[in-house]
XYZ file of C-alpha atoms in Angstrom:
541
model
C 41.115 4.443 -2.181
C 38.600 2.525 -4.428
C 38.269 3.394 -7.941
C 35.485 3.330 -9.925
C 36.136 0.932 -11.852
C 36.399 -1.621 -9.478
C 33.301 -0.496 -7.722
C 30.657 -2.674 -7.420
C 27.212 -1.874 -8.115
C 23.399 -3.138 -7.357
C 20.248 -1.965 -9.414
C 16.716 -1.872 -7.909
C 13.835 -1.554 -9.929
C 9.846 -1.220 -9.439
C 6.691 -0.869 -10.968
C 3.637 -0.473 -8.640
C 0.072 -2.088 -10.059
C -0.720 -5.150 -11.750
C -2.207 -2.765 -14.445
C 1.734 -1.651 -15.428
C 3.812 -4.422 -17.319
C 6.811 -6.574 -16.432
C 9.021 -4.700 -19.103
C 8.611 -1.493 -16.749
C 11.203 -3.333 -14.801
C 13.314 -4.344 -17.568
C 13.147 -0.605 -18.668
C 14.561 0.527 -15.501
C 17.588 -2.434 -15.547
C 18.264 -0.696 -18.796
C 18.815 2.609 -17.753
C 20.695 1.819 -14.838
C 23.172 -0.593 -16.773
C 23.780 1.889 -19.039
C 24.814 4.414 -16.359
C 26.517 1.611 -14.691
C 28.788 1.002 -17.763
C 29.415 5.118 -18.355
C 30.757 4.957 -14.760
C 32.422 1.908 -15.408
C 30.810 0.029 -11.880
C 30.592 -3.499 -12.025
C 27.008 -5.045 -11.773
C 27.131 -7.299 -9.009
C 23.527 -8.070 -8.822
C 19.574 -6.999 -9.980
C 16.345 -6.586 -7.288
C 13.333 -5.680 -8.419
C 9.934 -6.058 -7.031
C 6.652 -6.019 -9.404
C 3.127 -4.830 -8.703
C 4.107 -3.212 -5.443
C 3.510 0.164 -4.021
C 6.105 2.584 -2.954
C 4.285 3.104 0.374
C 6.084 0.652 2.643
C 9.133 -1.335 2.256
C 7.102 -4.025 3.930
C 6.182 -6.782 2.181
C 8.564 -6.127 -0.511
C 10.988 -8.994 -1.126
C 13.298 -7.193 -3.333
C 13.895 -3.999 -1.463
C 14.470 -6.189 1.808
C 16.939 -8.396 0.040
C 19.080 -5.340 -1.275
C 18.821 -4.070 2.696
C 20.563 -7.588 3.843
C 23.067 -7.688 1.261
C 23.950 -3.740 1.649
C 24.777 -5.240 5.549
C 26.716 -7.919 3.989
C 28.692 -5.163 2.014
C 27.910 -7.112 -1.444
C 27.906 -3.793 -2.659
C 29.191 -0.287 -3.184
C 26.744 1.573 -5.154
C 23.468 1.148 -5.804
C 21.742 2.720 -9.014
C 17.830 3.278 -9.341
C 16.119 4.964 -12.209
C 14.554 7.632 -9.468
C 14.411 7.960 -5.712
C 11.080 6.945 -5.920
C 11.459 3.598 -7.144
C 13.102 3.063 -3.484
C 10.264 4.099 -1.650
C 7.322 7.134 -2.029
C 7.290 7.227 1.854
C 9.572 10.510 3.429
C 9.897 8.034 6.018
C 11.465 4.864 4.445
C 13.502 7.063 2.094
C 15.804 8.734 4.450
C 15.951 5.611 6.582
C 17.705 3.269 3.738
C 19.568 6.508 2.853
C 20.539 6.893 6.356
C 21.544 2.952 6.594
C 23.410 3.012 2.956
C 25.643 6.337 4.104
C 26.475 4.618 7.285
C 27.287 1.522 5.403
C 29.537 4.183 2.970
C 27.033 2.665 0.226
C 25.892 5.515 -2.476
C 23.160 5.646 -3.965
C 22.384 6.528 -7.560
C 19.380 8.021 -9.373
C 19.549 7.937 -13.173
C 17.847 11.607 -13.413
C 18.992 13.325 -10.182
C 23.135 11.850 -10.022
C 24.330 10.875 -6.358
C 21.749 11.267 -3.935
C 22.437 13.639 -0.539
C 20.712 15.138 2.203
C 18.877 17.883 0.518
C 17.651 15.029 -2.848
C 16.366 12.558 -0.083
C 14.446 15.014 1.679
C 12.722 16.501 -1.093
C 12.717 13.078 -3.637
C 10.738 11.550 -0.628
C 8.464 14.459 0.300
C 7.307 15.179 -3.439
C 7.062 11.353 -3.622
C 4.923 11.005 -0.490
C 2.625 14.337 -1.209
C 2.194 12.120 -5.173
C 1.193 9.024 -3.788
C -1.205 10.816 -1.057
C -2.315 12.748 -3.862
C -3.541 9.815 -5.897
C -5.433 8.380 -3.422
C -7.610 11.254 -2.829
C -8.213 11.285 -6.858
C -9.409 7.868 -6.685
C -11.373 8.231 -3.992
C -13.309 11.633 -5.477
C -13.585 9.227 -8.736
C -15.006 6.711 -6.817
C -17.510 9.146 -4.589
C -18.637 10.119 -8.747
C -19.009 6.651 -10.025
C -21.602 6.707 -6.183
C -23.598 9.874 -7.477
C -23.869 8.184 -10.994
C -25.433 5.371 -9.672
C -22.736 3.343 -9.810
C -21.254 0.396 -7.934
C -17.449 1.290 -6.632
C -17.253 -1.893 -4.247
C -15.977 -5.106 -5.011
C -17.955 -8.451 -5.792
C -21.029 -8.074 -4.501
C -23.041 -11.853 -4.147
C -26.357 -11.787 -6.338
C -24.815 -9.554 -9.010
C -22.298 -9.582 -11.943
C -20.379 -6.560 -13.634
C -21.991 -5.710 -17.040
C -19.365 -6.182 -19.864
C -18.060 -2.964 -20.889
C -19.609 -1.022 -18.773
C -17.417 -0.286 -15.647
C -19.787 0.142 -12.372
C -22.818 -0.762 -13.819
C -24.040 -4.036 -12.292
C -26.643 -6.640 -13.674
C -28.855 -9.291 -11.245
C -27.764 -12.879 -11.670
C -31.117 -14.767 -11.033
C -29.789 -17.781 -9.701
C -27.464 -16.587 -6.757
C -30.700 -13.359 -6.036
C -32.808 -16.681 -5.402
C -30.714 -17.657 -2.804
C -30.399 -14.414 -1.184
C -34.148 -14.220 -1.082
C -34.011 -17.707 0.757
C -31.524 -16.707 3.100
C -33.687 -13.074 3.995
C -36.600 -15.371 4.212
C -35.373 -17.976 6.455
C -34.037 -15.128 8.641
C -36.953 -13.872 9.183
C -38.800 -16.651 10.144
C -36.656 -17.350 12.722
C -33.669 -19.343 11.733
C -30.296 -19.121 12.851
C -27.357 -18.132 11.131
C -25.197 -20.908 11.220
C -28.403 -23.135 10.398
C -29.147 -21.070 7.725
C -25.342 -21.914 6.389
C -25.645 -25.486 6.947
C -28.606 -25.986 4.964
C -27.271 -23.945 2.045
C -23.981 -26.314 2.238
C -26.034 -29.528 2.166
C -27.659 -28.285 -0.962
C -24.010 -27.769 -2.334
C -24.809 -24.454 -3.240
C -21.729 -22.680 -4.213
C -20.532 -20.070 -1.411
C -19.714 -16.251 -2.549
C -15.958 -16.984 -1.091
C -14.172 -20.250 0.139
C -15.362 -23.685 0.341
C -18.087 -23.577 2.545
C -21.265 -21.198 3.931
C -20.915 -19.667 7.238
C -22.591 -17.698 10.078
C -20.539 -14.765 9.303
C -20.965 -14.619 5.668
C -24.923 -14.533 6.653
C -24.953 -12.312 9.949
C -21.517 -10.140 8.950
C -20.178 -6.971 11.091
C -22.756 -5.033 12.195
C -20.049 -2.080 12.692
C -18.738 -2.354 9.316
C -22.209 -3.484 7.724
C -21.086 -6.876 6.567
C -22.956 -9.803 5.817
C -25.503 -10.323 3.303
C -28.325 -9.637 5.612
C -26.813 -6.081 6.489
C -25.839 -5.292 2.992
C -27.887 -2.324 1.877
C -27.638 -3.045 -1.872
C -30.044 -6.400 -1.887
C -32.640 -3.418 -0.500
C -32.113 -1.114 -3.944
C -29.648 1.085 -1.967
C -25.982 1.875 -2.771
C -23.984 2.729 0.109
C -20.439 3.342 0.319
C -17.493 4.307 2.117
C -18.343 2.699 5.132
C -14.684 1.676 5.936
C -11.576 3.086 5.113
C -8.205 1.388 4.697
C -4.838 2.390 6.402
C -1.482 0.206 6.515
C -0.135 -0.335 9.770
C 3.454 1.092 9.383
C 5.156 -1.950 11.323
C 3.989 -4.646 9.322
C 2.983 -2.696 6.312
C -0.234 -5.133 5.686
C -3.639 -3.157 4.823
C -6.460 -2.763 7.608
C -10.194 -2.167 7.371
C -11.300 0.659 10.123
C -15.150 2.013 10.161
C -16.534 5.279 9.151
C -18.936 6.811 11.079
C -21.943 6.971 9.750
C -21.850 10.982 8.737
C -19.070 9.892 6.158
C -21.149 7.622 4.447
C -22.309 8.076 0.504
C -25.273 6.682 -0.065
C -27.265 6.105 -3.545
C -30.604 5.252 -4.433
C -30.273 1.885 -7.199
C -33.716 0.489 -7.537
C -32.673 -1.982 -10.547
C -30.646 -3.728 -8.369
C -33.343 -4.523 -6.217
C -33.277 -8.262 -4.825
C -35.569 -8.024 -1.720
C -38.783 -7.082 -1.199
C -39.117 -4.251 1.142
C -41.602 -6.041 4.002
C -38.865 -8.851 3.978
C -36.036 -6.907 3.913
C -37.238 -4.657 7.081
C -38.783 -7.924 9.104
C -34.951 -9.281 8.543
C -33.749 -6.031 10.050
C -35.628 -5.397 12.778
C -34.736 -8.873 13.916
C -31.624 -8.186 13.511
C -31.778 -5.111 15.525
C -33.522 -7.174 18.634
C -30.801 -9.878 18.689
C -27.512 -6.944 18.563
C -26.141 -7.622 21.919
C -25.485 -4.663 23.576
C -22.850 -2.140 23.877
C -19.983 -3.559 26.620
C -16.906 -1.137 27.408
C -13.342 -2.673 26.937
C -13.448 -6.490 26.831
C -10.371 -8.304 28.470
C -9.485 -11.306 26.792
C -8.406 -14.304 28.717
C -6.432 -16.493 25.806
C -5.518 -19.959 26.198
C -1.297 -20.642 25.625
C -2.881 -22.888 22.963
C -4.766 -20.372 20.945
C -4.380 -20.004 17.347
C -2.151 -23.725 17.508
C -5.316 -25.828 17.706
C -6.892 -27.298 14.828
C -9.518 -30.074 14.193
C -8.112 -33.620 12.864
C -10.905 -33.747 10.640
C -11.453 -31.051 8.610
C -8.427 -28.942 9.426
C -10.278 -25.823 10.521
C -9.797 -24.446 13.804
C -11.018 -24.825 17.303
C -12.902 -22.950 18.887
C -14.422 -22.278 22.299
C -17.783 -23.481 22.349
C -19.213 -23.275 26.140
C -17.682 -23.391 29.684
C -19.003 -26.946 31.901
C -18.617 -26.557 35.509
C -16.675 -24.049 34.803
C -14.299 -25.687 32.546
C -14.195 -24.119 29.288
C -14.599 -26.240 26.465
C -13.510 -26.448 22.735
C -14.686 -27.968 18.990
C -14.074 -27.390 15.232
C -15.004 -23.798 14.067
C -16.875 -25.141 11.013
C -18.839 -27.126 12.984
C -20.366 -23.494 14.418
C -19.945 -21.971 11.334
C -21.318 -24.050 8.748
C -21.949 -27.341 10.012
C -19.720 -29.071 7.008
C -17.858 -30.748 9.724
C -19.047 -34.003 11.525
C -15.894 -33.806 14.379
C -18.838 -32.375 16.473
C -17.266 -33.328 20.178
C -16.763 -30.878 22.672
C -13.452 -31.153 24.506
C -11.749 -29.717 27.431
C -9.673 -27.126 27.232
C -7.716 -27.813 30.292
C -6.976 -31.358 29.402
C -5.616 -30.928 26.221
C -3.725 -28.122 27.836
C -2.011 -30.517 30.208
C -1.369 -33.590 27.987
C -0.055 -31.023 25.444
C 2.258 -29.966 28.010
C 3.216 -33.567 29.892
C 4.026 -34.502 26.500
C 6.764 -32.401 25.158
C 8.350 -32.560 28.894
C 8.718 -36.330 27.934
C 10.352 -35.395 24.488
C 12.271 -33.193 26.122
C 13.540 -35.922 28.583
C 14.535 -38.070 26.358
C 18.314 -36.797 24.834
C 18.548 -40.777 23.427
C 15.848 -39.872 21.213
C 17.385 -36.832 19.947
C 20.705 -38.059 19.841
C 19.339 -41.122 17.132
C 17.120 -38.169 15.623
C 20.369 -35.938 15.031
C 22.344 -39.233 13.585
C 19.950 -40.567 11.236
C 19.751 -36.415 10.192
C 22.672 -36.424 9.533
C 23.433 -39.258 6.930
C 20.390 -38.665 5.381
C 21.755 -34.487 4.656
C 24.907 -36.419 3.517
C 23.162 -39.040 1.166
C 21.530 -36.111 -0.323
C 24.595 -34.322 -0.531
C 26.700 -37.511 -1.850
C 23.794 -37.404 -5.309
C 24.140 -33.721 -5.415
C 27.781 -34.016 -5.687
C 28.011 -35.511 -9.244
C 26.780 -32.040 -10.546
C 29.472 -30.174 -8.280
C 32.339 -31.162 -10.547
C 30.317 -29.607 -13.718
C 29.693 -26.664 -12.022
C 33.394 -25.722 -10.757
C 34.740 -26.780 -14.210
C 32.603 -24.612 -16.098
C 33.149 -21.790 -13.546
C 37.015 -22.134 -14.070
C 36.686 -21.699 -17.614
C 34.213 -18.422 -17.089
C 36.560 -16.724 -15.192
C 39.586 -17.835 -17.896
C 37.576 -16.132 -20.471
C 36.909 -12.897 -18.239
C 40.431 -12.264 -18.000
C 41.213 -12.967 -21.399
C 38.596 -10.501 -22.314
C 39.770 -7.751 -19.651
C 43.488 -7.951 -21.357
C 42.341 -7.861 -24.634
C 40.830 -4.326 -23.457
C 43.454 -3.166 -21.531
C 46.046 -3.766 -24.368
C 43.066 -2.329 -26.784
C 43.039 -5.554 -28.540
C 39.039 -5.068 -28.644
C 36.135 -2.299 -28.263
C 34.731 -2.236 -24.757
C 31.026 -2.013 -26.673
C 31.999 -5.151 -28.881
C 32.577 -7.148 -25.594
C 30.265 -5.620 -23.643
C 27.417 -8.527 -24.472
C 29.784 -11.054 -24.050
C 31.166 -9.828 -20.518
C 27.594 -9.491 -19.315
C 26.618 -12.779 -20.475
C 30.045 -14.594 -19.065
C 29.592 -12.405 -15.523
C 25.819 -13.272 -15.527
C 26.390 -17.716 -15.963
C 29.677 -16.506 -13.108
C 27.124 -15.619 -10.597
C 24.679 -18.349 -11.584
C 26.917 -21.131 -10.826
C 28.485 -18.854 -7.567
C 25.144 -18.828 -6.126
C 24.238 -22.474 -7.189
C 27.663 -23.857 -5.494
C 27.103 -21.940 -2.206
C 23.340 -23.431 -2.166
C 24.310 -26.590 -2.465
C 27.926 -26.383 -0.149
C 24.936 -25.122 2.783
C 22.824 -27.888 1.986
C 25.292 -30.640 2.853
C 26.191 -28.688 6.612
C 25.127 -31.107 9.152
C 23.404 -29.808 12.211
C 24.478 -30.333 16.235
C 21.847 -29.980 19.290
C 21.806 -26.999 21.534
C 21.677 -28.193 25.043
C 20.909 -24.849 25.953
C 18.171 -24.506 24.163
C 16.679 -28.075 25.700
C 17.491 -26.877 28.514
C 15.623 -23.486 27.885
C 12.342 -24.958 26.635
C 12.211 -27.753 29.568
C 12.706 -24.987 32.191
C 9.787 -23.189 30.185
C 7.542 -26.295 30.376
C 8.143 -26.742 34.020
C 6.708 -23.024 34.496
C 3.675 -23.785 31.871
C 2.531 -27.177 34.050
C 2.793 -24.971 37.306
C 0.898 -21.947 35.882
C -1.235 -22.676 32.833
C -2.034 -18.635 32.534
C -1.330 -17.227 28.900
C -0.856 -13.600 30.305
C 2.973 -14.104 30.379
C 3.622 -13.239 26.702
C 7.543 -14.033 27.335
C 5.976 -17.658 27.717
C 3.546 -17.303 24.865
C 6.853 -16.695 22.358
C 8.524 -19.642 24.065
C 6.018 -22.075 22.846
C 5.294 -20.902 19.846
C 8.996 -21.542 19.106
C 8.138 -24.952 19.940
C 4.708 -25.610 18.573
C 3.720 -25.008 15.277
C -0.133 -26.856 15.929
C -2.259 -29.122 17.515
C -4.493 -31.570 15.843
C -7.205 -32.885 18.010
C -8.218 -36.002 15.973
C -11.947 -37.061 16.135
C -12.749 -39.311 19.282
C -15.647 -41.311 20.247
C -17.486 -39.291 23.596
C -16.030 -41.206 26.762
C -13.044 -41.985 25.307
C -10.080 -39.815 26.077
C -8.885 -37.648 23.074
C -6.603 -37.929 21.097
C -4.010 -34.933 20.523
C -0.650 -34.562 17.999
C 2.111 -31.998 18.275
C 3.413 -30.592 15.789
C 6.479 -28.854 15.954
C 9.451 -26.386 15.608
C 12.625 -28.708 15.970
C 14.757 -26.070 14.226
C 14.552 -24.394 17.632
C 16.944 -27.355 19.094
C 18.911 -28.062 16.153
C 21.737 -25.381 14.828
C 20.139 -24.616 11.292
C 21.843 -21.030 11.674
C 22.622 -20.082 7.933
C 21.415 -23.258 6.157
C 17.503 -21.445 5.748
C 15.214 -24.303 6.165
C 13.678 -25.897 8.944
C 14.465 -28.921 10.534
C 13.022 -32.390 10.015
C 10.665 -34.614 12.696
C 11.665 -36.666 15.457
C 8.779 -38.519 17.732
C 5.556 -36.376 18.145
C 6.959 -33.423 16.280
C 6.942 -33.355 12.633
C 8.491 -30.337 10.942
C 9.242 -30.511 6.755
C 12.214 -31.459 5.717
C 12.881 -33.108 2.172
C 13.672 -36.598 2.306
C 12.876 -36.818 6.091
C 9.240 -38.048 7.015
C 9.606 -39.535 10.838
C 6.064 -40.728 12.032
C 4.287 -38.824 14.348
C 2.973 -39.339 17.877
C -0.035 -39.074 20.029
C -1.472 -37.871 23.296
């Protein structure tokens, strides 16, 4: 049976806003070390994560750490300051506890001892109904910063926040004279995106990004976007007109609409940038140009969509019209803005095919993986031959750690010494141990070589071979495929009649064995993947 003294333990800390400070953490490490060292467990290893919310365990890089090494079993307890620090969701809570008492892992809470059944259930629900419970307070604070008169949205082009006075809003004249020109230009007649374009000549600073575009004019007419939709330029305060939810599988934060019964709405006249007569002639034309309520839209997407991007600017393409019924594509800023000058339409189709032709030829060619895989290879080991110098260093000085932890655990055993007169030096000693540990299993990955899977060449030709006969992107077994492959495609600029000109970027760490080493692969003829020390040209369509 293991004894607790040769039990190994993990501590997890967290603090939750930007507004709390780093030494919240180290607070936490504190507790838990000292429990650690009543108990007599051996600290194996610290997670934390900072400025995160309890809500998910998405998105949290410390909490998903501790999860893969409680699989690898680096661990037999693991010590928080509260159940809460884990996770505030009921949800997430009983699910790591579940894991952990499968794994025969225990967990530890400073103020409530060894967590069970009965702890998890109500740690998580109290910590749920607290969390719930503090976004309803902020939101009644916000709906009586609304009724005040107050602004409780974020920047806002045209105005600044006045200094020390949270809510309250001031007019900065320069970027309210360019919201007038925009209203007035709209109403006159002028498009969007020509509207952008013009303000980009004029290098006039955008309220986001690099660059002016169509949307940050025309916005969401469902969400009341844009500037020309945005209530406030009118003297008009309007919020909660979306609310935000997570989505529980990949914990990110999503904007969904309000209807309109839910909105709060606030009279501001000082914050008045356009004239009424303008405002409304920019409205109702905005009102006759709303296309018109369709039911469920299908979406056709190309197995290319999302991967292209133009060789100019770097933004991406877009589909522009459909010629003969051939759908066509060019750079998004080109729409948007206009700040591109890659203005050529191309076809979808064809790029589609060349795409395609091409990696069946890379995929024909085992020669040129073969070299690819040799010159890999004594690169990884002239990297690993420099590296190797430091190696030595490393092991003596971790010989000599572990000399000195012994010494130090006889000295206590034969009561030589005070276990709280060592303790500093023990921690020290078994923090440089794991140090160099870590740094000597980094580097003994880093010079692993790596072989080709003929399977998986094999896998991604037959998957071509089905792509060339049947260019349809509704198989979404084939849409994984080649996304394993592809990272993007650059369609560099051509002159019109001249046939364009496409490079592949790509995923070789799907055809090399990188398992364990955590990095992708180099380049090898039209693919180019990152790799240090590796830069292989690249190839064209």
């Amino acid at each position: 049976m293991t004894t607790p003294a040769s039990r190994r333990a993990a501590i997890y800390a967290r603090f939750s806003t930007d507004f709390q400070s780093d030494q919240s953490v180290e607070d936490q490490f504190a507790i838990c070390r000292a429990l650690a060292h009543r108990e007599g467990f051996s600290i194996v290893q610290t997670y934390s994560d900072r400025a995160k919310s309890g809500a998910s365990i998405l998105g949290r890089d410390g909490v998903q750490a501790l999860i893969e090494d409680a699989k690898a079993a680096k661990f037999d307890v693991l010590i928080v300051e509260a159940l809460d620090r884990l996770s505030r969701d009921m949800a997430d809570l009983a699910l790591i506890f579940r894991d952990f008492q499968f794994r025969g892992i225990e967990i530890r809470a400073v103020h409530d001892g060894v967590a069970d059944t009965v702890t998890i259930g109500l740690r998580g629900l109290v910590g749920q109904l607290f969390r719930e419970d503090g976004a309803k307070k902020v939101r009644r604070g916000m709906a009586g910063v609304i009724r005040d008169g107050r602004y409780a949205g974020g920047r806002a082009y045209g105005y600044a926040p006045t200094p020390g006075e949270p809510g309250k809003l001031r007019i900065v004249e320069e970027e309210a004279q360019i919201v007038r020109r925009i209203f007035a230009e709209y109403a006159e007649g002028r498009a969007p995106r020509d509207i952008a374009a013009g303000l980009n000549r004029d290098n006039i600073a955008p309220p986001r990004g690099a660059a002016w575009n169509a949307s940050t004019i025309n916005g969401n007419r469902e969400r009341g976007h844009g500037i020309i939709q945005n209530p406030i330029y009118g003297g008009e305060i309007v919020w909660n007109r979306v609310r935000m939810v997570k989505d529980p599988s990949t914990g990110k934060r999503i904007s969904r609409p309000n209807p309109e019964s839910e909105w709060q709405r606030a009279p501001a006249p000082h914050l008045q940038i356009i004239d009424p007569d303008t405002r409304a002639a920019a409205i109702a034309r905005k009102g006759a140009h709303a296309p018109a309520p369709r039911g469920p839209r299908r979406y056709t997407r190309s197995i290319l969509s999302g991967l292209l991007k133009c060789g100019r600017c770097g933004s991406g393409m877009v589909k522009h019209d459909n010629s003969a019924g051939r759908p066509r594509i060019r750079c998004s800023r080109v729409a948007e803005s206009g700040c591109c000058d890659n203005k050529r339409r191309y076809y979808l189709d064809a790029i589609e095919q060349g795409v395609i032709a091409e990696l069946r030829a890379q995929l024909d060619q085992p020669e040129l993986l073969a070299e690819f895989i040799q010159t890999y290879h004594e690169e990884r080991r002239r990297l690993a031959g420099t590296a190797a110098r430091g190696r030595i260093d490393k092991e003596k000085r971790l010989a000599d750690i572990r000399r000195q932890l012994v010494r130090i655990a006889d000295m206590l055993a034969e009561g030589a010494a005070a276990f709280d007169v060592m303790r500093g030096k023990m921690e020290q000693l078994d923090q440089e141990r794991r140090e160099l540990e870590a740094a000597l299993a980094a580097q003994a990955e880093s010079e692993s070589v790596v072989t080709l899977h003929p399977q998986a060449v094999a896998r991604f030709r037959q998957m071509l071979e089905a792509l060339a006969t049947e260019m349809s992107a509704e198989n979404p077994l084939a849409h994984a495929a080649f996304r394993e492959l592809v990272e993007r495609i650059i369609v560099h600029p051509t002159p019109t009649g001249q046939e364009q000109r496409v490079e592949i970027v790509g995923r070789l760490a799907a055809l090399l064995d990188l398992k364990g080493l955590g990095r992708p692969a180099a380049a090898v003829g039209g693919f180019l993947v990152a790799e240090e020390g590796l830069e292989p040209p690249t190839q064209g369509l």
